[in-house]
CSV table of C-alpha atoms in Angstrom, one decimal:
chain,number,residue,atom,x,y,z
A,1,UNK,CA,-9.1,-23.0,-6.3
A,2,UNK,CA,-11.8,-25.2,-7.9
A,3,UNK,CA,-12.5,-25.0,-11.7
A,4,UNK,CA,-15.8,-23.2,-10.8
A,5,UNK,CA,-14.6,-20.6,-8.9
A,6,UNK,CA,-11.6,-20.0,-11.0
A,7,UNK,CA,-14.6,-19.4,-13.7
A,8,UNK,CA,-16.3,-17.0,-11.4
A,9,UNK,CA,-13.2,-15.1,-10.1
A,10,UNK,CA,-12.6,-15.0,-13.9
A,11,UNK,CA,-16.0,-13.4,-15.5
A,12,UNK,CA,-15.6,-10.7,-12.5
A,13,UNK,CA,-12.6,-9.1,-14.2
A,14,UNK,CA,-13.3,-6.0,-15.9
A,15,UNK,CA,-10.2,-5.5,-17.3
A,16,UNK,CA,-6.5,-6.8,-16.9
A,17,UNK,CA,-2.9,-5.7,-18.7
A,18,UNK,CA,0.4,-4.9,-18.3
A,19,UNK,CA,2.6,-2.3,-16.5
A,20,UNK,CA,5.7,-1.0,-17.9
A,21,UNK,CA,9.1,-2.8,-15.7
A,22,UNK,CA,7.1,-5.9,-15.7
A,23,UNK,CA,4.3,-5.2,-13.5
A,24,UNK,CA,0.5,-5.9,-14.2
A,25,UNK,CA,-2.5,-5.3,-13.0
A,26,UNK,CA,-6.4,-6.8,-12.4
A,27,UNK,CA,-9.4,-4.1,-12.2
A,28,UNK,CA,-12.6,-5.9,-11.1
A,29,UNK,CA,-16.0,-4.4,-10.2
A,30,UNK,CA,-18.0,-4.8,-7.2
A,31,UNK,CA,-21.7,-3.0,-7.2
A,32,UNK,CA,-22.9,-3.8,-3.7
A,33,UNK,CA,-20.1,-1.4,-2.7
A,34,UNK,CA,-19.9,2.1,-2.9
A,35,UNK,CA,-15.6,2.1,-2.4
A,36,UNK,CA,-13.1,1.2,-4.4
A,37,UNK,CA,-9.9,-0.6,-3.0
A,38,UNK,CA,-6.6,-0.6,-4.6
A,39,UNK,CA,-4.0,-2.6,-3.7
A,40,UNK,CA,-0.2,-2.4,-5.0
A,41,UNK,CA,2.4,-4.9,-4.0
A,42,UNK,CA,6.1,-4.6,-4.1
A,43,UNK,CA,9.0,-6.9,-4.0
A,44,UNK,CA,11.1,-5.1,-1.3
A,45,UNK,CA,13.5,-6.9,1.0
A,46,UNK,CA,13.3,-5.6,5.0
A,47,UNK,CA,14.7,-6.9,7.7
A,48,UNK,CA,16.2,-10.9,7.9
A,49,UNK,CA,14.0,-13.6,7.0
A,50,UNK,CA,11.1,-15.1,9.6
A,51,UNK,CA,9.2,-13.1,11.7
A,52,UNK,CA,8.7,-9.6,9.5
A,53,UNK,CA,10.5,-6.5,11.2
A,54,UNK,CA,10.2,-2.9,11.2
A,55,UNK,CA,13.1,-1.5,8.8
A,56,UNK,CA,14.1,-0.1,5.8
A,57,UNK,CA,11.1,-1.2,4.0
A,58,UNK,CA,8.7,0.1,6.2
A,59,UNK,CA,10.8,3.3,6.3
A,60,UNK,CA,10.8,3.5,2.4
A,61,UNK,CA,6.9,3.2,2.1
A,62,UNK,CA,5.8,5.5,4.3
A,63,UNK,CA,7.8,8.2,3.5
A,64,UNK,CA,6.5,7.7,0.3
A,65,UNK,CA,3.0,7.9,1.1
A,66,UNK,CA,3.9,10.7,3.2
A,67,UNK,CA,6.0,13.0,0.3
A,68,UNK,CA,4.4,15.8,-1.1
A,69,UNK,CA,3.3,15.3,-4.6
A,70,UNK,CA,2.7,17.9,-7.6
A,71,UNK,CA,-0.8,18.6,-6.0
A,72,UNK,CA,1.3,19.7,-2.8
A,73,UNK,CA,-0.8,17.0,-1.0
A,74,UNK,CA,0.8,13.8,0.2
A,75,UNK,CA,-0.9,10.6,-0.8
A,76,UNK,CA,-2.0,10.3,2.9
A,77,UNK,CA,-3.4,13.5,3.0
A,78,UNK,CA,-5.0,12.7,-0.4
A,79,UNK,CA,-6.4,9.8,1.3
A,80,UNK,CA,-7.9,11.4,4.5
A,81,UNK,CA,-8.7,14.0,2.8
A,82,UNK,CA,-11.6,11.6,0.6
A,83,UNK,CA,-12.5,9.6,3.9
A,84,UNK,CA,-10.2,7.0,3.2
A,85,UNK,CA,-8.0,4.7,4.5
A,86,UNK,CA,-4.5,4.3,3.9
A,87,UNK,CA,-2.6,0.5,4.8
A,88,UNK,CA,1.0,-0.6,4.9
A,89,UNK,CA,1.8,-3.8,5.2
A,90,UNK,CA,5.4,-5.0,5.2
A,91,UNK,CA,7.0,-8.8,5.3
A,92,UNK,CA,10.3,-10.2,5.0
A,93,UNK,CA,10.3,-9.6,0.6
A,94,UNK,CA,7.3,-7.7,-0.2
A,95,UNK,CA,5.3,-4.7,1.0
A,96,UNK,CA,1.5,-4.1,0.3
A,97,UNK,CA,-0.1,-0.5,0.2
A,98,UNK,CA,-3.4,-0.8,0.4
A,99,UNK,CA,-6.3,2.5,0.0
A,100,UNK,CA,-9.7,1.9,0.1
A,101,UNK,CA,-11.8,5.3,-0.4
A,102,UNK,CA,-15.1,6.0,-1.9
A,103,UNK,CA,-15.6,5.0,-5.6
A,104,UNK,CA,-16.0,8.8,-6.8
A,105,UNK,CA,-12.1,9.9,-5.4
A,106,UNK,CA,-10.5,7.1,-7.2
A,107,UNK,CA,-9.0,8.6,-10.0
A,108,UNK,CA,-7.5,11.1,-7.7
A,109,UNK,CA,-6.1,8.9,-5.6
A,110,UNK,CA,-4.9,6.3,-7.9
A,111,UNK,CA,-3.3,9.1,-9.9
A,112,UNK,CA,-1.5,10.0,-6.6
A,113,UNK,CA,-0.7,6.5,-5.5
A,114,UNK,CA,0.8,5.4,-8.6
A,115,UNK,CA,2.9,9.1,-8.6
A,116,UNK,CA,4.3,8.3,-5.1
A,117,UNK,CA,5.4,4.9,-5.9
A,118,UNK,CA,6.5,4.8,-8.9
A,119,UNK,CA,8.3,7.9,-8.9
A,120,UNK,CA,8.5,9.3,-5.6
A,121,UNK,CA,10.0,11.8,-4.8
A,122,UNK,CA,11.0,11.9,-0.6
A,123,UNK,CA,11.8,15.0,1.1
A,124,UNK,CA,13.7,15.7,4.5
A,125,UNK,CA,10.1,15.9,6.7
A,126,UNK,CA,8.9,13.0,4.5
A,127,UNK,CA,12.1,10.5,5.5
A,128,UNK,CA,11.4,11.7,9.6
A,129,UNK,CA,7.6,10.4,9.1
A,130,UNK,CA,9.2,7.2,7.5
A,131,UNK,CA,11.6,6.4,10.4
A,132,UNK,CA,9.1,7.7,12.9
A,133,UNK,CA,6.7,5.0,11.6
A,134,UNK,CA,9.2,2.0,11.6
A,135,UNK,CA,10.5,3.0,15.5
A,136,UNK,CA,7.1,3.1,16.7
A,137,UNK,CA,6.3,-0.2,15.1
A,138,UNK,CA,9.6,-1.9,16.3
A,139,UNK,CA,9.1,-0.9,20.1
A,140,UNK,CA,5.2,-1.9,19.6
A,141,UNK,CA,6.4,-5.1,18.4
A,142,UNK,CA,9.1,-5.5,20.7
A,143,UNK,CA,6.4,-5.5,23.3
A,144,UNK,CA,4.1,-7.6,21.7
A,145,UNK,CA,6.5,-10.3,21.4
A,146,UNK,CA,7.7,-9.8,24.8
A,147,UNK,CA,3.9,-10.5,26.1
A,148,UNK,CA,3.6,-13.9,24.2
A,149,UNK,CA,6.7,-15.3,25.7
């Protein structure tokens, strides 16, 4: 990145600090757009190294998003429910969560994303969605890579 947009990415920032555990986080406003996107990354090892895999990651995240929380919604349904959309994105060390919803739910929903991943709490029907997810993704990909070849 060039000195000039480094200076541009820069004066964008609204506000940046620390997270307890060593985390840390960037908040930057965008007017043109009536959404807010929030993205939280994880260091979480899945499946081998190389091409990313369907595992215990994948299994870990969405049940997460998919446990109920104090409000007796799950993050997903806390998601939907404001018209938004809910991401998961796993690779061999890290996975990525991302929600974009409109500006006015974000409080909610950070408040709910933050309680489901940093102290979840996963139930029985919340573990099946999990392992649901990561078999349908490792027969979809088993065919997808079965296609290219």
């Amino acid at each position: 990145m060039n000195a000039a947009l480094a200076t541009l990415a820069l004066a964008t920032i609204v506000q940046s600090g620390a997270l307890p555990h060593g985390g840390s986080y960037l908040l930057q406003r965008d007017d043109a757009s009536p959404t807010t996107a929030i993205d939280v990354w994880f260091r979480a090892p899945n499946a081998g190294y190389g091409t990313p895999v369907p595992g215990l990651a994948r299994v870990a995240a969405t049940a997460a998003a998919a446990a109920k929380l104090e409000s007796g919604k799950s993050l997903a349904e806390t998601v939907a429910q404001a018209g938004g959309r809910l991401t998961i994105q796993v690779f061999p060390d890290i996975v990525g969560v991302d929600v974009v919803v409109p500006a006015s739910d974000a409080r909610m929903v950070l408040a709910s994303l933050t309680a489901a991943y940093f102290s979840p709490s996963i139930d029985d029907s919340a573990l099946h969605a999990g392992q649901s997810d990561a078999a349908v993704l490792a027969v979809q990909q088993q065919y997808e890579t079965a296609a290219l070849e």
